[in-house]
Protein backbone atom coordinates (compact mmCIF):
# COMPACT_ATOMS: atom_id res chain seq x y z
CA UNK A 1 0.00 0.00 0.00
CA UNK A 2 1.44 3.39 -0.95
CA UNK A 3 1.07 6.18 1.57
CA UNK A 4 1.89 9.66 0.29
CA UNK A 5 2.47 11.74 3.38
CA UNK A 6 5.81 13.38 2.63
CA UNK A 7 5.46 16.76 0.94
CA UNK A 8 8.46 17.73 -1.14
CA UNK A 9 8.63 20.40 -3.82
CA UNK A 10 4.85 20.69 -4.00
CA UNK A 11 4.25 16.91 -4.38
CA UNK A 12 2.76 14.43 -1.92
CA UNK A 13 4.85 11.31 -2.15
CA UNK A 14 5.81 8.08 -0.35
CA UNK A 15 9.18 7.44 1.25
CA UNK A 16 11.87 6.62 -1.32
CA UNK A 17 12.13 3.07 0.04
CA UNK A 18 8.37 2.75 0.62
CA UNK A 19 8.91 2.74 4.39
CA UNK A 20 5.95 3.20 6.71
CA UNK A 21 5.45 3.90 10.41
CA UNK A 22 2.43 2.96 12.48
CA UNK A 23 1.21 5.66 14.82
CA UNK A 24 -0.31 4.06 17.90
CA UNK A 25 -2.69 5.58 20.41
CA UNK A 26 -1.16 6.11 23.86
CA UNK A 27 -4.64 5.33 25.23
CA UNK A 28 -4.89 1.69 24.12
CA UNK A 29 -1.96 1.04 21.75
CA UNK A 30 -4.33 0.69 18.77
CA UNK A 31 -3.10 1.77 15.33
CA UNK A 32 -4.29 5.31 14.58
CA UNK A 33 -2.72 5.80 11.16
CA UNK A 34 0.18 4.70 8.95
CA UNK A 35 2.44 7.37 7.52
CA UNK A 36 5.53 7.44 5.31
CA UNK A 37 8.86 7.10 7.11
CA UNK A 38 11.34 9.34 5.32
CA UNK A 39 14.83 8.17 4.41
CA UNK A 40 17.91 10.39 4.52
CA UNK A 41 17.60 10.80 0.79
CA UNK A 42 14.03 12.13 1.21
CA UNK A 43 15.34 14.68 3.70
CA UNK A 44 18.03 15.74 1.24
CA UNK A 45 15.36 16.15 -1.46
CA UNK A 46 13.37 18.37 0.88
CA UNK A 47 16.46 20.49 1.56
CA UNK A 48 17.13 20.80 -2.20
CA UNK A 49 13.54 21.90 -2.82
CA UNK A 50 13.66 24.45 -0.01
CA UNK A 51 17.00 25.84 -1.15
CA UNK A 52 15.94 26.12 -4.79
CA UNK A 53 12.64 27.80 -3.89
CA UNK A 54 14.36 30.25 -1.58
CA UNK A 55 17.08 31.16 -4.03
CA UNK A 56 14.56 31.59 -6.86
CA UNK A 57 12.67 34.21 -4.85
CA UNK A 58 9.36 32.52 -5.67
CA UNK A 59 8.12 33.41 -2.19
CA UNK A 60 10.93 35.31 -0.47
CA UNK A 61 10.41 38.18 -2.91
CA UNK A 62 6.66 38.42 -2.32
CA UNK A 63 5.77 41.69 -0.65
CA UNK A 64 5.47 41.62 3.12
CA UNK A 65 1.76 42.43 2.78
CA UNK A 66 1.21 39.41 0.53
CA UNK A 67 3.10 37.10 2.86
CA UNK A 68 1.12 38.35 5.86
CA UNK A 69 -2.12 37.90 3.89
CA UNK A 70 -1.17 34.27 3.22
CA UNK A 71 -0.51 33.71 6.93
CA UNK A 72 -3.92 35.26 7.66
CA UNK A 73 -5.54 32.83 5.20
CA UNK A 74 -3.86 29.92 6.97
CA UNK A 75 -5.34 31.19 10.26
CA UNK A 76 -8.81 31.24 8.67
CA UNK A 77 -8.37 27.71 7.33
CA UNK A 78 -7.26 26.47 10.75
CA UNK A 79 -10.43 27.98 12.22
CA UNK A 80 -12.51 26.39 9.45
CA UNK A 81 -11.03 22.92 10.07
CA UNK A 82 -10.37 23.25 13.79
CA UNK A 83 -12.53 20.26 14.66
CA UNK A 84 -10.76 17.99 12.15
CA UNK A 85 -7.38 19.15 13.43
CA UNK A 86 -8.41 18.65 17.07
CA UNK A 87 -9.56 15.09 16.30
CA UNK A 88 -6.26 14.32 14.57
CA UNK A 89 -4.20 15.79 17.42
CA UNK A 90 -6.18 13.97 20.03
CA UNK A 91 -5.87 10.75 18.00
CA UNK A 92 -2.05 10.84 17.95
CA UNK A 93 -1.49 12.10 21.51
CA UNK A 94 -4.62 10.71 23.25
CA UNK A 95 -4.97 14.09 24.92
CA UNK A 96 -8.57 14.97 25.71
CA UNK A 97 -10.45 16.32 22.73
CA UNK A 98 -11.37 19.42 24.68
CA UNK A 99 -7.67 20.20 25.25
CA UNK A 100 -6.90 19.66 21.58
CA UNK A 101 -9.69 22.13 20.75
CA UNK A 102 -8.07 24.75 22.99
CA UNK A 103 -4.78 24.10 21.21
CA UNK A 104 -6.33 24.73 17.79
CA UNK A 105 -7.78 28.07 18.92
CA UNK A 106 -4.31 29.05 20.21
CA UNK A 107 -2.74 27.98 16.91
CA UNK A 108 -5.11 30.13 14.85
CA UNK A 109 -4.31 33.11 17.10
CA UNK A 110 -0.60 32.49 16.66
CA UNK A 111 -0.94 32.67 12.85
CA UNK A 112 -3.18 35.72 13.20
CA UNK A 113 -0.70 37.43 15.52
CA UNK A 114 2.19 37.07 13.07
CA UNK A 115 -0.05 38.01 10.11
CA UNK A 116 -0.92 41.32 11.72
CA UNK A 117 2.18 42.29 13.70
CA UNK A 118 4.49 41.22 10.88
CA UNK A 119 3.10 44.14 8.89
CA UNK A 120 4.80 46.52 11.29
CA UNK A 121 8.25 45.41 10.08
CA UNK A 122 9.93 48.43 8.57
CA UNK A 123 13.28 49.64 7.37
CA UNK A 124 15.20 52.08 9.57
CA UNK A 125 17.01 55.09 8.21
CA UNK A 126 20.31 55.84 9.89
CA UNK A 127 21.18 59.52 9.99
CA UNK A 128 24.88 59.58 9.09
CA UNK A 129 25.00 63.36 8.88
CA UNK A 130 25.65 63.59 5.14
CA UNK A 131 23.00 64.57 2.62
CA UNK A 132 24.49 62.41 -0.15
CA UNK A 133 24.27 59.18 1.87
CA UNK A 134 21.26 56.90 2.31
CA UNK A 135 21.93 54.46 5.13
CA UNK A 136 19.16 51.91 5.59
CA UNK A 137 18.73 48.98 7.94
CA UNK A 138 16.51 46.39 6.32
CA UNK A 139 15.22 42.91 7.20
CA UNK A 140 15.57 39.86 5.01
CA UNK A 141 14.50 36.24 5.46
CA UNK A 142 17.16 34.08 7.07
CA UNK A 143 16.84 31.50 4.28
CA UNK A 144 16.12 27.77 4.55
CA UNK A 145 14.86 26.72 7.99
CA UNK A 146 14.59 23.26 9.56
CA UNK A 147 11.62 23.30 11.94
CA UNK A 148 11.80 20.30 14.27
CA UNK A 149 8.94 19.68 16.68
CA UNK A 150 8.04 17.59 19.75
CA UNK A 151 5.06 15.39 20.57
CA UNK A 152 3.42 17.12 23.52
CA UNK A 153 1.83 20.05 21.67
CA UNK A 154 2.64 18.86 18.15
CA UNK A 155 0.89 21.45 15.99
CA UNK A 156 1.20 24.34 18.43
CA UNK A 157 4.98 24.05 18.69
CA UNK A 158 5.36 23.73 14.91
CA UNK A 159 3.07 26.72 14.36
CA UNK A 160 5.20 28.96 16.60
CA UNK A 161 7.93 28.33 14.01
CA UNK A 162 6.00 28.13 10.73
CA UNK A 163 3.99 31.36 11.12
CA UNK A 164 6.99 33.70 11.65
CA UNK A 165 9.05 31.80 9.03
CA UNK A 166 6.29 32.53 6.48
CA UNK A 167 5.99 36.20 7.44
CA UNK A 168 9.77 36.53 7.13
CA UNK A 169 9.73 34.92 3.65
CA UNK A 170 11.78 31.83 4.50
CA UNK A 171 11.58 28.40 2.89
CA UNK A 172 11.38 25.53 5.33
CA UNK A 173 11.24 21.84 6.09
CA UNK A 174 8.88 20.76 8.88
CA UNK A 175 9.92 17.64 10.82
CA UNK A 176 7.27 16.86 13.45
CA UNK A 177 7.87 14.24 16.12
CA UNK A 178 7.70 10.76 14.62
CA UNK A 179 5.08 9.96 17.28
CA UNK A 180 2.61 12.69 16.30
CA UNK A 181 2.70 13.54 12.58
CA UNK A 182 -1.01 13.87 11.68
CA UNK A 183 -1.64 17.56 12.29
CA UNK A 184 1.58 18.61 10.54
CA UNK A 185 0.37 16.72 7.44
CA UNK A 186 -2.96 18.52 7.62
CA UNK A 187 -1.33 21.93 8.17
CA UNK A 188 0.78 21.37 5.07
CA UNK A 189 -2.43 20.76 3.10
CA UNK A 190 -3.91 23.98 4.45
CA UNK A 191 -0.81 25.95 3.46
CA UNK A 192 -1.05 24.46 -0.02
CA UNK A 193 -4.71 25.55 -0.17
CA UNK A 194 -3.76 29.04 1.04
CA UNK A 195 -1.48 29.40 -1.99
CA UNK A 196 2.03 28.66 -0.75
CA UNK A 197 4.22 28.15 -3.83
CA UNK A 198 5.71 24.69 -4.44
CA UNK A 199 9.03 24.03 -2.73
CA UNK A 200 8.65 26.72 -0.06
CA UNK A 201 7.14 24.47 2.61
CA UNK A 202 8.25 20.83 2.77
CA UNK A 203 7.30 18.06 5.17
CA UNK A 204 9.51 15.21 6.31
CA UNK A 205 8.21 12.51 8.67
CA UNK A 206 10.34 10.04 10.54
CA UNK A 207 12.93 9.28 13.16
CA UNK A 208 15.27 11.97 14.43
CA UNK A 209 18.47 10.08 13.68
CA UNK A 210 17.62 9.39 10.03
CA UNK A 211 15.04 11.90 8.80
CA UNK A 212 15.93 14.73 11.21
CA UNK A 213 19.73 14.66 11.39
CA UNK A 214 20.45 15.72 7.77
CA UNK A 215 18.40 18.87 8.38
CA UNK A 216 20.85 19.92 11.08
CA UNK A 217 24.09 19.12 9.24
CA UNK A 218 23.45 20.11 5.62
CA UNK A 219 25.20 23.37 4.69
CA UNK A 220 22.21 24.43 2.58
CA UNK A 221 20.10 24.89 5.74
CA UNK A 222 20.53 28.32 7.35
CA UNK A 223 18.63 27.91 10.61
CA UNK A 224 17.44 25.09 12.84
CA UNK A 225 14.57 25.81 15.20
CA UNK A 226 14.06 22.91 17.57
CA UNK A 227 11.71 22.16 20.44
CA UNK A 228 12.42 19.01 22.40
CA UNK A 229 14.69 17.47 24.99
CA UNK A 230 17.99 18.82 26.31
CA UNK A 231 20.09 15.88 25.11
CA UNK A 232 18.81 16.17 21.53
CA UNK A 233 19.07 19.96 21.70
CA UNK A 234 22.77 19.80 22.61
CA UNK A 235 23.41 17.33 19.80
CA UNK A 236 21.63 19.55 17.29
CA UNK A 237 23.53 22.63 18.45
CA UNK A 238 26.87 20.81 18.11
CA UNK A 239 25.99 19.53 14.64
CA UNK A 240 24.69 22.92 13.50
CA UNK A 241 27.92 24.54 14.69
CA UNK A 242 29.86 22.66 11.98
CA UNK A 243 28.21 24.82 9.32
CA UNK A 244 27.61 27.82 11.62
CA UNK A 245 23.84 27.66 11.33
CA UNK A 246 21.65 29.86 13.41
CA UNK A 247 19.90 27.85 16.12
CA UNK A 248 16.80 28.48 18.16
CA UNK A 249 16.21 25.92 20.91
CA UNK A 250 13.34 25.36 23.37
CA UNK A 251 14.46 22.58 25.69
CA UNK A 252 12.01 22.36 28.57
CA UNK A 253 12.41 23.27 32.21
CA UNK A 254 12.25 22.44 35.88
CA UNK A 255 9.90 25.16 36.85
CA UNK A 256 9.56 26.48 40.43
CA UNK A 257 6.11 27.30 41.78
CA UNK A 258 6.67 29.36 44.95
CA UNK A 259 3.80 29.74 47.42
CA UNK A 260 4.03 32.30 50.23
CA UNK A 261 1.84 31.88 53.34
CA UNK A 262 0.11 35.21 52.76
CA UNK A 263 -1.13 34.35 49.25
CA UNK A 264 -4.64 33.39 48.20
CA UNK A 265 -4.06 29.76 49.15
CA UNK A 266 -7.24 28.48 47.59
CA UNK A 267 -6.17 29.82 44.18
CA UNK A 268 -2.52 28.86 44.72
CA UNK A 269 -3.37 25.24 45.56
CA UNK A 270 -5.83 24.82 42.70
CA UNK A 271 -3.34 26.28 40.21
CA UNK A 272 -0.50 24.18 41.63
CA UNK A 273 -2.50 21.03 40.84
CA UNK A 274 -3.18 22.25 37.29
CA UNK A 275 0.43 23.40 36.81
CA UNK A 276 1.87 20.00 37.67
CA UNK A 277 -0.72 17.57 36.30
CA UNK A 278 -2.20 19.20 33.18
CA UNK A 279 -1.57 16.90 30.19
CA UNK A 280 0.05 14.47 32.64
CA UNK A 281 2.93 16.89 33.20
CA UNK A 282 4.03 16.66 29.56
CA UNK A 283 4.35 20.43 29.36
CA UNK A 284 7.67 22.26 29.13
CA UNK A 285 6.44 24.88 31.60
CA UNK A 286 4.84 22.40 34.02
CA UNK A 287 5.05 23.58 37.63
CA UNK A 288 6.65 20.39 38.88
CA UNK A 289 8.76 21.98 41.61
CA UNK A 290 6.56 23.23 44.45
CA UNK A 291 8.40 25.51 46.90
CA UNK A 292 6.15 26.38 49.82
CA UNK A 293 6.55 28.57 52.92
CA UNK A 294 7.01 26.42 56.03
CA UNK A 295 4.06 27.79 58.01
CA UNK A 296 1.53 26.63 55.38
CA UNK A 297 3.43 23.58 54.14
CA UNK A 298 1.17 20.96 55.73
CA UNK A 299 -2.05 22.68 54.76
CA UNK A 300 -0.94 23.18 51.14
CA UNK A 301 0.58 19.75 50.67
CA UNK A 302 -2.32 17.85 52.30
CA UNK A 303 -4.78 19.58 50.02
CA UNK A 304 -2.65 18.99 46.89
CA UNK A 305 -2.20 15.31 47.79
CA UNK A 306 -5.95 14.91 48.20
CA UNK A 307 -6.65 16.67 44.91
CA UNK A 308 -3.94 14.74 43.02
CA UNK A 309 -5.24 11.40 44.29
CA UNK A 310 -8.70 12.20 42.98
CA UNK A 311 -7.67 13.12 39.42
CA UNK A 312 -9.55 10.92 36.99
CA UNK A 313 -7.48 9.73 34.05
CA UNK A 314 -9.05 8.57 30.81
CA UNK A 315 -9.01 8.36 27.05
CA UNK A 316 -9.48 11.25 24.62
CA UNK A 317 -13.24 10.78 24.35
CA UNK A 318 -14.01 9.91 27.98
CA UNK A 319 -16.21 12.78 29.18
CA UNK A 320 -15.08 12.20 32.77
CA UNK A 321 -11.37 12.30 32.01
CA UNK A 322 -9.40 15.17 33.52
CA UNK A 323 -6.07 14.14 32.08
CA UNK A 324 -4.72 11.48 29.75
CA UNK A 325 -1.85 9.04 29.26
CA UNK A 326 1.86 9.51 28.73
CA UNK A 327 2.88 9.62 25.09
CA UNK A 328 4.51 6.19 24.76
CA UNK A 329 5.59 2.99 26.43
CA UNK A 330 9.18 4.27 26.31
CA UNK A 331 8.22 7.46 28.08
CA UNK A 332 6.33 5.49 30.73
CA UNK A 333 9.45 3.34 31.28
CA UNK A 334 11.50 6.53 31.66
CA UNK A 335 9.07 7.84 34.27
CA UNK A 336 9.25 4.54 36.17
CA UNK A 337 13.06 4.72 36.24
CA UNK A 338 12.86 8.31 37.39
CA UNK A 339 10.61 7.25 40.25
CA UNK A 340 12.98 4.41 41.22
CA UNK A 341 15.70 7.00 41.54
CA UNK A 342 13.43 9.33 43.58
CA UNK A 343 12.72 6.46 46.00
CA UNK A 344 16.43 5.61 46.32
CA UNK A 345 17.18 9.30 47.03
CA UNK A 346 14.69 9.19 49.91
CA UNK A 347 11.76 11.14 48.48
CA UNK A 348 8.47 10.25 50.20
CA UNK A 349 5.62 9.23 47.93
CA UNK A 350 2.61 11.16 49.21
CA UNK A 351 0.37 10.45 46.20
CA UNK A 352 0.59 8.29 43.08
CA UNK A 353 3.94 6.67 42.37
CA UNK A 354 2.61 3.95 40.07
CA UNK A 355 0.68 3.23 36.89
CA UNK A 356 -3.09 3.68 36.99
CA UNK A 357 -4.49 0.21 37.61
CA UNK A 358 -8.03 0.82 36.34
CA UNK A 359 -9.02 -2.03 34.06
CA UNK A 360 -10.11 0.19 31.16
CA UNK A 361 -6.67 1.85 31.10
CA UNK A 362 -4.57 -1.31 31.15
CA UNK A 363 -3.53 -1.15 27.47
CA UNK A 364 -2.43 2.50 27.68
CA UNK A 365 0.46 4.45 29.23
CA UNK A 366 -1.30 5.92 32.26
CA UNK A 367 0.68 7.08 35.29
CA UNK A 368 -0.96 8.37 38.47
CA UNK A 369 -0.41 12.02 39.45
CA UNK A 370 2.42 11.83 41.95
CA UNK A 371 3.48 14.07 44.84
CA UNK A 372 6.94 13.63 46.37
CA UNK A 373 7.54 15.07 49.86
CA UNK A 374 10.72 15.56 51.87
CA UNK A 375 12.66 16.71 48.82
CA UNK A 376 15.99 18.51 48.87
CA UNK A 377 17.70 20.34 46.03
CA UNK A 378 20.38 17.72 45.48
CA UNK A 379 17.87 15.01 44.60
CA UNK A 380 17.67 13.93 40.98
CA UNK A 381 13.87 14.35 41.00
CA UNK A 382 14.25 17.99 42.07
CA UNK A 383 16.90 18.79 39.47
CA UNK A 384 15.87 16.77 36.42
CA UNK A 385 12.82 17.25 34.25
CA UNK A 386 10.61 14.14 34.28
CA UNK A 387 8.09 15.37 31.72
CA UNK A 388 5.53 13.35 33.63
CA UNK A 389 2.93 13.96 36.36
CA UNK A 390 5.43 14.26 39.20
CA UNK A 391 5.52 17.16 41.66
CA UNK A 392 8.34 17.58 44.19
CA UNK A 393 7.86 19.63 47.37
CA UNK A 394 10.48 21.78 49.09
CA UNK A 395 10.13 24.25 51.98
CA UNK A 396 11.40 27.81 52.53
CA UNK A 397 11.45 30.29 55.39
CA UNK A 398 12.50 33.55 53.71
CA UNK A 399 12.02 35.14 50.32
CA UNK A 400 15.77 34.94 49.65
CA UNK A 401 15.69 31.23 50.36
CA UNK A 402 12.78 30.79 47.96
CA UNK A 403 14.70 32.67 45.24
CA UNK A 404 17.83 30.58 45.83
CA UNK A 405 15.81 27.35 45.54
CA UNK A 406 13.97 28.57 42.46
CA UNK A 407 17.27 29.39 40.77
CA UNK A 408 19.06 26.21 41.84
CA UNK A 409 18.56 24.45 38.51
CA UNK A 410 20.34 24.26 35.19
CA UNK A 411 17.03 25.18 33.53
CA UNK A 412 15.34 28.57 33.25
CA UNK A 413 12.08 28.38 31.34
CA UNK A 414 9.31 29.54 33.66
CA UNK A 415 8.07 29.79 37.22
CA UNK A 416 5.48 31.37 39.47
CA UNK A 417 5.27 33.26 42.72
CA UNK A 418 2.12 33.37 44.84
CA UNK A 419 2.26 36.28 47.29
CA UNK A 420 -0.10 39.09 48.26
CA UNK A 421 2.70 41.54 49.09
CA UNK A 422 3.33 43.17 45.73
CA UNK A 423 6.80 44.40 46.66
CA UNK A 424 8.01 40.93 47.65
CA UNK A 425 6.24 39.34 44.69
CA UNK A 426 7.91 41.74 42.29
CA UNK A 427 11.32 41.27 43.94
CA UNK A 428 11.06 37.48 43.64
CA UNK A 429 9.73 37.67 40.06
CA UNK A 430 12.71 39.77 38.98
CA UNK A 431 15.27 37.69 40.87
CA UNK A 432 14.18 34.36 39.33
CA UNK A 433 16.30 33.53 36.28
CA UNK A 434 13.57 32.07 34.10
CA UNK A 435 12.10 33.33 30.81
CA UNK A 436 8.50 33.69 32.03
CA UNK A 437 7.33 34.39 35.59
CA UNK A 438 3.69 34.39 36.61
CA UNK A 439 2.66 36.31 39.71
CA UNK A 440 -0.47 34.93 41.39
CA UNK A 441 -1.22 32.86 38.29
CA UNK A 442 0.21 29.88 36.44
CA UNK A 443 0.44 29.06 32.78
CA UNK A 444 -1.17 31.75 30.61
CA UNK A 445 0.76 32.89 27.58
CA UNK A 446 -0.07 35.10 24.62
CA UNK A 447 1.40 35.10 21.11
CA UNK A 448 2.27 38.79 21.62
CA UNK A 449 4.65 37.90 24.47
CA UNK A 450 8.05 36.27 24.08
CA UNK A 451 8.47 32.64 25.18
CA UNK A 452 11.79 30.92 25.84
CA UNK A 453 14.41 29.99 28.32
CA UNK A 454 17.43 31.16 30.26
CA UNK A 455 20.34 28.77 30.80
CA UNK A 456 19.85 25.19 29.58
CA UNK A 457 16.21 25.84 28.70
CA UNK A 458 17.28 27.12 25.35
CA UNK A 459 18.53 29.72 22.95
CA UNK A 460 16.43 32.50 21.47
CA UNK A 461 12.75 33.29 21.86
CA UNK A 462 9.54 32.23 20.16
CA UNK A 463 6.41 34.38 19.81
CA UNK A 464 6.36 38.15 20.41
CA UNK A 465 8.53 40.47 18.35
CA UNK A 466 11.64 38.40 18.99
CA UNK A 467 9.90 35.28 17.67
CA UNK A 468 9.79 36.89 14.24
CA UNK A 469 13.33 38.25 14.64
CA UNK A 470 14.71 34.68 14.76
CA UNK A 471 13.73 34.26 11.09
CA UNK A 472 15.20 37.56 9.87
CA UNK A 473 18.64 38.67 8.86
CA UNK A 474 19.47 42.32 9.31
CA UNK A 475 21.20 44.11 6.47
CA UNK A 476 22.73 47.57 6.32
CA UNK A 477 22.66 49.18 2.86
CA UNK A 478 24.79 52.31 2.45
CA UNK A 479 24.18 54.26 -0.77
CA UNK A 480 26.35 57.19 -1.80
CA UNK A 481 24.43 59.41 -4.23
CA UNK A 482 27.52 61.46 -5.05
CA UNK A 483 30.31 58.93 -5.62
CA UNK A 484 33.78 60.39 -5.06
CA UNK A 485 37.36 59.22 -4.64
CA UNK A 486 38.24 57.92 -1.18
CA UNK A 487 41.67 59.60 -1.37
CA UNK A 488 43.11 57.22 1.23
CA UNK A 489 46.14 56.00 -0.71
CA UNK A 490 48.29 58.27 -2.77
CA UNK A 491 47.42 57.86 -6.48
CA UNK A 492 50.86 57.98 -8.17
CA UNK A 493 49.35 57.78 -11.64
CA UNK A 494 48.38 61.42 -11.08
CA UNK A 495 52.07 62.38 -10.56
CA UNK A 496 53.19 61.15 -13.98
O1 LIG B 1 12.41 14.19 22.41
P1 LIG B 1 13.53 14.58 21.38
P2 LIG B 1 12.01 12.87 23.12
C1 LIG B 1 11.84 16.57 26.83
C2 LIG B 1 11.26 15.67 27.87
C3 LIG B 1 11.37 14.33 27.26
C4 LIG B 1 12.69 14.45 26.56
C5 LIG B 1 12.95 13.48 25.45
O2 LIG B 1 12.02 15.72 29.05
O3 LIG B 1 11.37 13.30 28.18
O4 LIG B 1 12.65 15.74 26.04
O5 LIG B 1 11.85 13.43 24.60
C6 LIG B 1 13.75 15.02 16.71
N1 LIG B 1 18.43 15.41 14.67
N2 LIG B 1 10.87 17.21 25.99
O6 LIG B 1 13.10 11.86 23.10
O7 LIG B 1 14.50 13.49 21.12
C7 LIG B 1 12.68 14.01 17.01
O8 LIG B 1 12.46 13.17 15.90
C8 LIG B 1 17.30 16.07 14.36
C9 LIG B 1 10.73 18.61 26.18
O9 LIG B 1 10.72 12.45 22.57
O10 LIG B 1 14.04 15.87 21.85
C10 LIG B 1 11.52 14.93 17.36
O11 LIG B 1 10.95 15.46 16.17
N3 LIG B 1 16.14 15.86 14.99
C11 LIG B 1 9.95 19.25 25.14
C12 LIG B 1 12.22 16.07 18.11
O12 LIG B 1 13.58 15.99 17.73
C13 LIG B 1 16.11 14.95 15.98
C14 LIG B 1 8.92 18.51 24.43
C15 LIG B 1 12.11 15.97 19.63
O13 LIG B 1 12.66 14.76 20.04
C16 LIG B 1 17.27 14.24 16.35
C17 LIG B 1 9.21 17.10 24.29
C18 LIG B 1 18.47 14.50 15.63
N4 LIG B 1 19.62 13.89 15.93
C19 LIG B 1 10.15 16.50 25.09
N5 LIG B 1 16.95 13.41 17.37
C20 LIG B 1 9.67 20.71 25.29
N6 LIG B 1 10.72 21.53 25.30
O14 LIG B 1 8.54 21.13 25.34
C21 LIG B 1 15.64 13.59 17.63
N7 LIG B 1 15.12 14.52 16.78
XYZ file of C-alpha atoms in Angstrom, residues 138-325:
188
model
C 16.508 46.388 6.321
C 15.222 42.911 7.201
C 15.566 39.861 5.014
C 14.499 36.241 5.457
C 17.164 34.083 7.072
C 16.844 31.496 4.280
C 16.122 27.768 4.550
C 14.860 26.720 7.986
C 14.586 23.263 9.555
C 11.621 23.305 11.943
C 11.796 20.299 14.265
C 8.941 19.684 16.677
C 8.044 17.594 19.754
C 5.059 15.388 20.566
C 3.422 17.121 23.521
C 1.834 20.053 21.667
C 2.645 18.863 18.145
C 0.890 21.451 15.986
C 1.205 24.336 18.426
C 4.985 24.048 18.687
C 5.361 23.726 14.913
C 3.065 26.723 14.362
C 5.203 28.962 16.599
C 7.928 28.328 14.009
C 6.002 28.131 10.730
C 3.990 31.357 11.120
C 6.994 33.697 11.647
C 9.048 31.803 9.033
C 6.286 32.531 6.485
C 5.993 36.196 7.437
C 9.774 36.533 7.131
C 9.734 34.920 3.648
C 11.782 31.828 4.497
C 11.576 28.397 2.889
C 11.377 25.527 5.334
C 11.236 21.842 6.088
C 8.878 20.759 8.878
C 9.921 17.637 10.817
C 7.275 16.857 13.451
C 7.874 14.240 16.118
C 7.703 10.761 14.621
C 5.082 9.957 17.282
C 2.614 12.689 16.297
C 2.697 13.539 12.579
C -1.009 13.866 11.682
C -1.644 17.561 12.290
C 1.575 18.607 10.536
C 0.375 16.720 7.443
C -2.958 18.519 7.625
C -1.333 21.933 8.174
C 0.784 21.369 5.069
C -2.434 20.761 3.096
C -3.914 23.982 4.452
C -0.811 25.951 3.462
C -1.051 24.463 -0.025
C -4.711 25.552 -0.173
C -3.761 29.036 1.045
C -1.480 29.400 -1.988
C 2.031 28.662 -0.749
C 4.218 28.147 -3.834
C 5.709 24.687 -4.439
C 9.031 24.033 -2.727
C 8.653 26.719 -0.055
C 7.143 24.469 2.608
C 8.254 20.828 2.767
C 7.295 18.056 5.167
C 9.511 15.209 6.312
C 8.206 12.513 8.673
C 10.338 10.039 10.536
C 12.933 9.277 13.162
C 15.268 11.972 14.432
C 18.471 10.078 13.677
C 17.625 9.391 10.026
C 15.041 11.904 8.804
C 15.934 14.730 11.212
C 19.727 14.659 11.392
C 20.451 15.724 7.771
C 18.400 18.867 8.378
C 20.854 19.923 11.078
C 24.092 19.121 9.241
C 23.451 20.106 5.617
C 25.199 23.368 4.688
C 22.209 24.432 2.576
C 20.100 24.890 5.741
C 20.535 28.317 7.352
C 18.633 27.914 10.608
C 17.442 25.087 12.843
C 14.574 25.813 15.202
C 14.057 22.912 17.575
C 11.708 22.164 20.445
C 12.415 19.008 22.401
C 14.686 17.468 24.987
C 17.985 18.820 26.314
C 20.086 15.882 25.107
C 18.810 16.165 21.534
C 19.070 19.960 21.696
C 22.771 19.797 22.613
C 23.409 17.325 19.799
C 21.629 19.555 17.288
C 23.528 22.634 18.448
C 26.871 20.814 18.112
C 25.993 19.535 14.638
C 24.690 22.921 13.499
C 27.923 24.544 14.688
C 29.858 22.663 11.984
C 28.209 24.818 9.324
C 27.606 27.822 11.624
C 23.840 27.663 11.331
C 21.648 29.864 13.412
C 19.897 27.851 16.116
C 16.795 28.479 18.163
C 16.205 25.918 20.913
C 13.341 25.356 23.369
C 14.460 22.580 25.690
C 12.010 22.357 28.572
C 12.412 23.270 32.209
C 12.255 22.438 35.879
C 9.896 25.157 36.852
C 9.564 26.484 40.425
C 6.112 27.300 41.778
C 6.671 29.362 44.946
C 3.800 29.740 47.425
C 4.028 32.305 50.228
C 1.844 31.878 53.336
C 0.110 35.215 52.763
C -1.129 34.347 49.249
C -4.639 33.393 48.204
C -4.063 29.764 49.145
C -7.240 28.478 47.588
C -6.166 29.820 44.178
C -2.524 28.857 44.723
C -3.375 25.239 45.562
C -5.829 24.822 42.699
C -3.336 26.278 40.210
C -0.499 24.176 41.631
C -2.504 21.035 40.844
C -3.178 22.246 37.285
C 0.428 23.403 36.811
C 1.871 19.998 37.668
C -0.717 17.573 36.304
C -2.195 19.199 33.181
C -1.570 16.899 30.192
C 0.054 14.465 32.641
C 2.932 16.886 33.199
C 4.032 16.659 29.558
C 4.349 20.428 29.362
C 7.671 22.263 29.130
C 6.443 24.884 31.599
C 4.839 22.400 34.023
C 5.049 23.580 37.632
C 6.647 20.394 38.877
C 8.755 21.977 41.605
C 6.562 23.230 44.450
C 8.399 25.508 46.898
C 6.154 26.377 49.822
C 6.552 28.565 52.923
C 7.005 26.422 56.027
C 4.062 27.788 58.008
C 1.532 26.629 55.384
C 3.432 23.583 54.137
C 1.174 20.955 55.733
C -2.049 22.676 54.761
C -0.942 23.184 51.144
C 0.582 19.748 50.673
C -2.320 17.853 52.299
C -4.779 19.576 50.020
C -2.654 18.992 46.892
C -2.197 15.310 47.788
C -5.954 14.912 48.201
C -6.654 16.668 44.907
C -3.945 14.738 43.022
C -5.239 11.403 44.294
C -8.704 12.197 42.983
C -7.670 13.120 39.419
C -9.548 10.918 36.987
C -7.478 9.730 34.045
C -9.054 8.574 30.815
C -9.006 8.360 27.051
C -9.479 11.248 24.617
C -13.235 10.781 24.347
C -14.011 9.908 27.976
C -16.210 12.784 29.181
C -15.084 12.200 32.768
C -11.369 12.298 32.011
C -9.400 15.172 33.517
C -6.065 14.135 32.079
C -4.722 11.478 29.751
C -1.850 9.036 29.262
